[in-house]
Amino acid sequence: MNIGIDLGGTKIQVGIEKDGKIIHKTRALLKEKDDLRSTLDQVIQFIKPLTLHKVDGIGIGVPSVVDVEKGIVYNVTNIPSWEKVALKDILEEEFNLPVFVNNDVNCFTIGEHKFGLGKNYSCMVGMSIGTGLGSGIIIGNKLYAGINCGAGEIGLLPYKDKNIEFYASGNFFSAFYETTALEAFTAAKKGDAKALDQWAAFGHHFGAAVQVVMYTYDPEAIVIGGSVANAYPYFEASMRQSFGDFIYPESIKKLNIHLTKNEDIALLGAAALVDLSLEHANGVVRK
């Protein structure tokens, strides 16, 4: 059993992975994000009760680039005090357990590949749509994170007058319609014509993001997650319509697109960092 931690810009959730499921899960809003010591103490206090169980290690996903080997996180999204944090060293000293750190969307993608809808694919991409747009990449059944753990940041690629995530994330609704994705989703469920048109426009832009993934990685499957993914029924049709100008139509026909079904998948992926890292340790004994 391993502890998994999903650290977001506004919240933290933790749990223990056992037999492909999360047990002892807790979650809360992050407090005093401008104070590094305060946020670290909150993370530590959340983890501490779980270490009373027999666990092999701790895996944590964070919304930032990571020095995966050293476990240092940089410039964590929406947590101003986390500019450079040696998270692995801090938590290993606190708990005397091996700790492994990675990007949060990479953890989501690992979770889907190991426990979820990506299990049957050797090459897949996880796309998480929230306030931003991030991706995780599995190639040959292994996570590809790049040298700086920055591979998959397709949302930051130039698109129109901004970048992709400006148009293909929750930001789209505040930027163009003075509303939120949640409000637009709620209205669409009630059949509001204006909201349905907004989601149709969003789907066109998200389809462009999918095309970027196809041209770049040509995966067997894409698994879509994140808070905005709940509205998938309202933007799927326009997303698929946007594929009409994709230069390799046969590739699009073969592409499998799935919507995540497990709310704990990022926690499962974070917990899986422990086993994956120890498997790659080539016999090196970790404390």
Tab-separated table of C-alpha atoms in Angstrom:
chain	number	residue	atom	x	y	z
A	1	MET	CA	0.000	0.000	0.000
A	2	ASN	CA	1.179	3.506	-0.834
A	3	ILE	CA	0.031	6.993	0.121
A	4	GLY	CA	-1.132	9.180	-2.746
A	5	ILE	CA	-1.405	12.961	-2.538
A	6	ASP	CA	-3.030	15.296	-5.051
A	7	LEU	CA	-1.974	18.870	-4.354
A	8	GLY	CA	-3.886	21.480	-6.317
A	9	GLY	CA	-3.737	25.230	-6.405
A	10	THR	CA	-6.664	25.465	-3.992
A	11	LYS	CA	-7.016	22.068	-2.336
A	12	ILE	CA	-5.249	18.973	-1.084
A	13	GLN	CA	-6.532	15.413	-1.017
A	14	VAL	CA	-4.774	12.329	0.293
A	15	GLY	CA	-5.486	8.620	0.542
A	16	ILE	CA	-3.976	5.148	0.526
A	17	GLU	CA	-4.006	2.952	-2.556
A	18	LYS	CA	-4.979	-0.632	-1.783
A	19	ASP	CA	-5.782	-3.134	-4.520
A	20	GLY	CA	-6.460	-0.386	-7.041
A	21	LYS	CA	-8.784	1.603	-4.798
A	22	ILE	CA	-8.335	4.607	-2.513
A	23	ILE	CA	-9.078	4.155	1.176
A	24	HIS	CA	-8.872	6.603	4.101
A	25	LYS	CA	-9.358	9.556	1.755
A	26	THR	CA	-9.514	13.090	3.123
A	27	ARG	CA	-9.540	16.476	1.416
A	28	ALA	CA	-9.524	20.148	2.355
A	29	LEU	CA	-8.859	23.609	1.018
A	30	LEU	CA	-5.285	24.848	1.284
A	31	LYS	CA	-4.798	27.560	3.887
A	32	GLU	CA	-2.402	30.501	4.014
A	33	LYS	CA	-0.931	29.843	0.572
A	34	ASP	CA	1.386	32.835	0.874
A	35	ASP	CA	3.183	31.156	3.775
A	36	LEU	CA	5.419	28.235	2.777
A	37	ARG	CA	5.777	26.831	6.297
A	38	SER	CA	2.031	26.949	6.864
A	39	THR	CA	1.175	25.059	3.695
A	40	LEU	CA	3.912	22.482	4.312
A	41	ASP	CA	2.605	21.947	7.838
A	42	GLN	CA	-0.888	21.407	6.446
A	43	VAL	CA	0.401	18.821	3.976
A	44	ILE	CA	2.370	17.048	6.718
A	45	GLN	CA	-0.607	16.968	9.097
A	46	PHE	CA	-2.764	15.439	6.347
A	47	ILE	CA	-0.225	12.714	5.671
A	48	LYS	CA	0.618	11.865	9.292
A	49	PRO	CA	-2.471	9.742	10.149
A	50	LEU	CA	-1.977	7.638	7.024
A	51	THR	CA	1.572	6.696	8.043
A	52	LEU	CA	0.093	4.787	10.989
A	53	HIS	CA	-0.864	2.163	8.405
A	54	LYS	CA	1.706	-0.163	6.870
A	55	VAL	CA	2.662	1.739	3.727
A	56	ASP	CA	5.703	1.435	1.471
A	57	GLY	CA	6.033	5.034	0.358
A	58	ILE	CA	4.477	8.353	-0.587
A	59	GLY	CA	3.701	9.724	-4.043
A	60	ILE	CA	2.585	13.293	-4.638
A	61	GLY	CA	1.358	15.151	-7.699
A	62	VAL	CA	1.766	18.932	-7.897
A	63	PRO	CA	0.659	21.475	-10.537
A	64	SER	CA	4.160	22.506	-11.590
A	65	VAL	CA	7.370	21.413	-13.227
A	66	VAL	CA	9.402	19.060	-11.065
A	67	ASP	CA	12.973	17.871	-10.768
A	68	VAL	CA	11.738	14.293	-10.542
A	69	GLU	CA	15.064	12.802	-9.432
A	70	LYS	CA	15.588	15.279	-6.592
A	71	GLY	CA	11.911	15.828	-5.864
A	72	ILE	CA	12.149	19.606	-6.083
A	73	VAL	CA	9.052	21.491	-7.263
A	74	TYR	CA	9.171	24.908	-8.890
A	75	ASN	CA	6.632	27.733	-9.214
A	76	VAL	CA	3.561	25.784	-8.145
A	77	THR	CA	0.428	27.114	-9.846
A	78	ASN	CA	-1.682	29.293	-7.530
A	79	ILE	CA	0.537	28.665	-4.476
A	80	PRO	CA	2.760	31.784	-4.453
A	81	SER	CA	5.021	30.627	-1.622
A	82	TRP	CA	6.060	27.460	-3.478
A	83	GLU	CA	8.721	28.912	-5.784
A	84	LYS	CA	11.324	26.221	-5.094
A	85	VAL	CA	10.536	23.516	-2.567
A	86	ALA	CA	12.660	20.426	-1.884
A	87	LEU	CA	9.489	18.452	-1.206
A	88	LYS	CA	11.022	14.987	-1.392
A	89	ASP	CA	13.723	15.778	1.190
A	90	ILE	CA	11.258	17.524	3.516
A	91	LEU	CA	8.747	14.662	3.539
A	92	GLU	CA	11.361	11.896	3.686
A	93	GLU	CA	12.952	13.525	6.731
A	94	GLU	CA	9.537	13.902	8.353
A	95	PHE	CA	8.232	10.375	7.739
A	96	ASN	CA	11.293	8.201	6.991
A	97	LEU	CA	9.543	6.817	3.920
A	98	PRO	CA	10.557	7.031	0.248
A	99	VAL	CA	8.825	9.964	-1.431
A	100	PHE	CA	8.327	10.526	-5.156
A	101	VAL	CA	7.061	13.724	-6.764
A	102	ASN	CA	5.661	14.403	-10.218
A	103	ASN	CA	3.339	16.734	-12.108
A	104	ASP	CA	-0.356	16.381	-11.230
A	105	VAL	CA	-1.535	15.701	-14.789
A	106	ASN	CA	1.190	13.089	-15.158
A	107	CYS	CA	-0.268	11.430	-12.048
A	108	PHE	CA	-3.750	11.563	-13.572
A	109	THR	CA	-2.394	9.918	-16.720
A	110	ILE	CA	-0.445	7.249	-14.812
A	111	GLY	CA	-3.595	6.502	-12.855
A	112	GLU	CA	-5.639	5.991	-16.007
A	113	HIS	CA	-2.923	3.846	-17.579
A	114	LYS	CA	-2.393	1.633	-14.549
A	115	PHE	CA	-5.879	1.485	-13.025
A	116	GLY	CA	-8.348	3.085	-15.405
A	117	LEU	CA	-9.455	3.567	-18.987
A	118	GLY	CA	-5.933	3.529	-20.407
A	119	LYS	CA	-5.004	0.043	-19.218
A	120	ASN	CA	-5.291	-1.509	-22.667
A	121	TYR	CA	-3.185	1.087	-24.492
A	122	SER	CA	0.599	1.238	-24.735
A	123	CYS	CA	0.501	4.762	-26.155
A	124	MET	CA	-2.008	7.180	-24.641
A	125	VAL	CA	-2.391	10.795	-23.565
A	126	GLY	CA	-4.303	12.139	-20.576
A	127	MET	CA	-5.781	15.603	-21.004
A	128	SER	CA	-6.971	17.494	-17.939
A	129	ILE	CA	-9.224	20.515	-18.477
A	130	GLY	CA	-9.641	22.884	-15.556
A	131	THR	CA	-8.593	26.489	-15.130
A	132	GLY	CA	-5.791	25.487	-17.484
A	133	LEU	CA	-5.082	22.627	-19.880
A	134	GLY	CA	-2.389	20.038	-19.244
A	135	SER	CA	-1.457	16.653	-20.677
A	136	GLY	CA	0.425	13.562	-19.625
A	137	ILE	CA	2.029	11.210	-22.116
A	138	ILE	CA	2.467	7.440	-22.046
A	139	ILE	CA	4.729	6.003	-24.762
A	140	GLY	CA	5.519	2.297	-24.854
A	141	ASN	CA	3.741	1.824	-21.512
A	142	LYS	CA	6.052	4.360	-19.838
A	143	LEU	CA	5.466	7.941	-18.785
A	144	TYR	CA	7.334	10.450	-20.914
A	145	ALA	CA	7.822	13.596	-18.849
A	146	GLY	CA	10.724	15.294	-20.637
A	147	ILE	CA	13.940	16.532	-19.071
A	148	ASN	CA	12.206	19.109	-16.847
A	149	CYS	CA	8.922	17.264	-16.338
A	150	GLY	CA	7.433	19.756	-18.793
A	151	ALA	CA	6.411	17.479	-21.657
A	152	GLY	CA	2.716	17.629	-22.438
A	153	GLU	CA	2.209	21.331	-21.753
A	154	ILE	CA	0.285	21.705	-24.993
A	155	GLY	CA	-1.951	24.326	-23.416
A	156	LEU	CA	0.944	26.785	-23.546
A	157	LEU	CA	1.498	26.422	-27.294
A	158	PRO	CA	0.597	29.488	-29.392
A	159	TYR	CA	-2.962	29.478	-30.747
A	160	LYS	CA	-4.749	32.354	-32.437
A	161	ASP	CA	-3.789	35.534	-30.553
A	162	LYS	CA	-3.021	33.774	-27.237
A	163	ASN	CA	-2.292	30.141	-26.451
A	164	ILE	CA	-4.326	26.951	-26.528
A	165	GLU	CA	-5.414	26.899	-22.898
A	166	PHE	CA	-6.768	30.459	-23.168
A	167	TYR	CA	-9.413	29.016	-25.505
A	168	ALA	CA	-9.560	25.361	-24.405
A	169	SER	CA	-9.910	25.577	-20.621
A	170	GLY	CA	-12.262	27.058	-18.073
A	171	ASN	CA	-10.642	30.421	-18.772
A	172	PHE	CA	-12.525	30.556	-22.089
A	173	PHE	CA	-15.833	31.321	-20.396
A	174	SER	CA	-14.597	34.183	-18.232
A	175	ALA	CA	-12.571	35.650	-21.101
A	176	PHE	CA	-15.355	35.679	-23.683
A	177	TYR	CA	-18.696	35.356	-21.882
A	178	GLU	CA	-18.148	36.891	-18.420
A	179	THR	CA	-19.264	33.673	-16.788
A	180	THR	CA	-17.612	30.514	-15.453
A	181	ALA	CA	-17.433	27.016	-16.850
A	182	LEU	CA	-19.508	25.809	-13.898
A	183	GLU	CA	-22.221	28.405	-14.531
A	184	ALA	CA	-22.252	27.572	-18.236
A	185	PHE	CA	-22.469	23.869	-17.400
A	186	THR	CA	-25.370	24.408	-15.007
A	187	ALA	CA	-27.218	26.487	-17.603
A	188	ALA	CA	-26.570	23.952	-20.365
A	189	LYS	CA	-28.082	21.182	-18.234
A	190	LYS	CA	-31.254	23.284	-18.109
A	191	GLY	CA	-31.271	23.581	-21.905
A	192	ASP	CA	-30.218	27.236	-22.013
A	193	ALA	CA	-29.567	28.039	-25.691
A	194	LYS	CA	-26.876	30.630	-24.979
A	195	ALA	CA	-24.928	28.216	-22.783
A	196	LEU	CA	-25.237	25.433	-25.343
A	197	ASP	CA	-23.767	27.760	-27.979
A	198	GLN	CA	-20.912	28.618	-25.640
A	199	TRP	CA	-20.064	24.964	-25.157
A	200	ALA	CA	-20.240	24.386	-28.913
A	201	ALA	CA	-17.682	27.165	-29.404
A	202	PHE	CA	-15.518	25.702	-26.648
A	203	GLY	CA	-15.632	22.263	-28.291
A	204	HIS	CA	-14.240	23.678	-31.518
A	205	HIS	CA	-11.201	25.046	-29.682
A	206	PHE	CA	-10.717	21.912	-27.615
A	207	GLY	CA	-10.829	19.944	-30.860
A	208	ALA	CA	-7.836	21.994	-32.013
A	209	ALA	CA	-6.017	20.914	-28.831
A	210	VAL	CA	-6.798	17.278	-29.597
A	211	GLN	CA	-5.414	17.758	-33.097
A	212	VAL	CA	-2.166	19.075	-31.612
A	213	VAL	CA	-1.938	15.905	-29.498
A	214	MET	CA	-2.550	13.780	-32.589
A	215	TYR	CA	0.062	15.527	-34.712
A	216	THR	CA	2.583	15.417	-31.881
A	217	TYR	CA	2.109	11.987	-30.275
A	218	ASP	CA	-0.351	10.047	-32.476
A	219	PRO	CA	-1.673	8.016	-29.491
A	220	GLU	CA	-4.038	5.078	-29.478
A	221	ALA	CA	-6.248	6.822	-26.944
A	222	ILE	CA	-6.916	10.074	-25.138
A	223	VAL	CA	-8.517	10.108	-21.699
A	224	ILE	CA	-10.104	13.426	-20.743
A	225	GLY	CA	-10.404	14.549	-17.126
A	226	GLY	CA	-10.506	17.675	-14.990
A	227	SER	CA	-13.447	19.688	-13.719
A	228	VAL	CA	-14.466	20.988	-17.172
A	229	ALA	CA	-14.675	17.423	-18.492
A	230	ASN	CA	-18.022	17.077	-16.696
A	231	ALA	CA	-19.505	19.129	-19.543
A	232	TYR	CA	-18.186	16.752	-22.225
A	233	PRO	CA	-21.688	15.872	-23.518
A	234	TYR	CA	-22.150	19.538	-24.425
A	235	PHE	CA	-18.926	19.988	-26.384
A	236	GLU	CA	-18.223	16.519	-27.795
A	237	ALA	CA	-20.152	17.069	-31.034
A	238	SER	CA	-18.408	20.326	-31.983
A	239	MET	CA	-15.059	18.847	-30.929
A	240	ARG	CA	-15.547	15.975	-33.346
A	241	GLN	CA	-16.775	18.334	-36.080
A	242	SER	CA	-13.501	20.232	-35.781
A	243	PHE	CA	-11.628	17.068	-36.768
A	244	GLY	CA	-12.926	17.509	-40.321
A	245	ASP	CA	-9.810	19.397	-41.392
A	246	PHE	CA	-7.361	16.934	-39.805
A	247	ILE	CA	-4.943	15.948	-42.541
A	248	TYR	CA	-4.874	12.236	-41.604
A	249	PRO	CA	-8.553	11.227	-41.319
A	250	GLU	CA	-7.759	7.529	-40.894
A	251	SER	CA	-5.772	8.325	-37.761
A	252	ILE	CA	-8.722	10.199	-36.297
A	253	LYS	CA	-10.994	7.245	-37.050
A	254	LYS	CA	-8.694	4.954	-35.056
A	255	LEU	CA	-8.389	7.329	-32.095
A	256	ASN	CA	-10.201	6.236	-28.938
A	257	ILE	CA	-11.451	9.116	-26.770
A	258	HIS	CA	-12.609	8.332	-23.238
A	259	LEU	CA	-14.013	10.413	-20.404
A	260	THR	CA	-12.545	9.570	-16.999
A	261	LYS	CA	-14.875	7.686	-14.671
A	262	ASN	CA	-12.881	7.526	-11.425
A	263	GLU	CA	-12.738	10.609	-9.200
A	264	ASP	CA	-9.739	9.098	-7.375
A	265	ILE	CA	-7.658	8.452	-10.480
A	266	ALA	CA	-5.094	11.216	-9.761
A	267	LEU	CA	-4.615	9.874	-6.223
A	268	LEU	CA	-4.146	6.372	-7.605
A	269	GLY	CA	-1.566	7.689	-10.068
A	270	ALA	CA	0.292	9.574	-7.353
A	271	ALA	CA	0.411	6.450	-5.184
A	272	ALA	CA	1.661	4.451	-8.188
A	273	LEU	CA	4.727	6.731	-8.400
A	274	VAL	CA	6.185	4.720	-5.531
A	275	ASP	CA	6.038	1.348	-7.254
A	276	LEU	CA	7.065	2.770	-10.624
A	277	SER	CA	10.069	4.543	-9.145
A	278	LEU	CA	11.194	1.556	-7.096
A	279	GLU	CA	10.865	-0.681	-10.154
A	280	HIS	CA	13.255	1.625	-11.994
A	281	ALA	CA	15.734	1.853	-9.129
A	282	ASN	CA	17.775	-1.080	-10.511
A	283	GLY	CA	18.377	-2.615	-7.148
A	284	VAL	CA	19.229	0.608	-5.331
A	285	VAL	CA	18.004	0.320	-1.762
A	286	ARG	CA	16.029	3.364	-0.588
A	287	LYS	CA	15.385	4.095	3.070
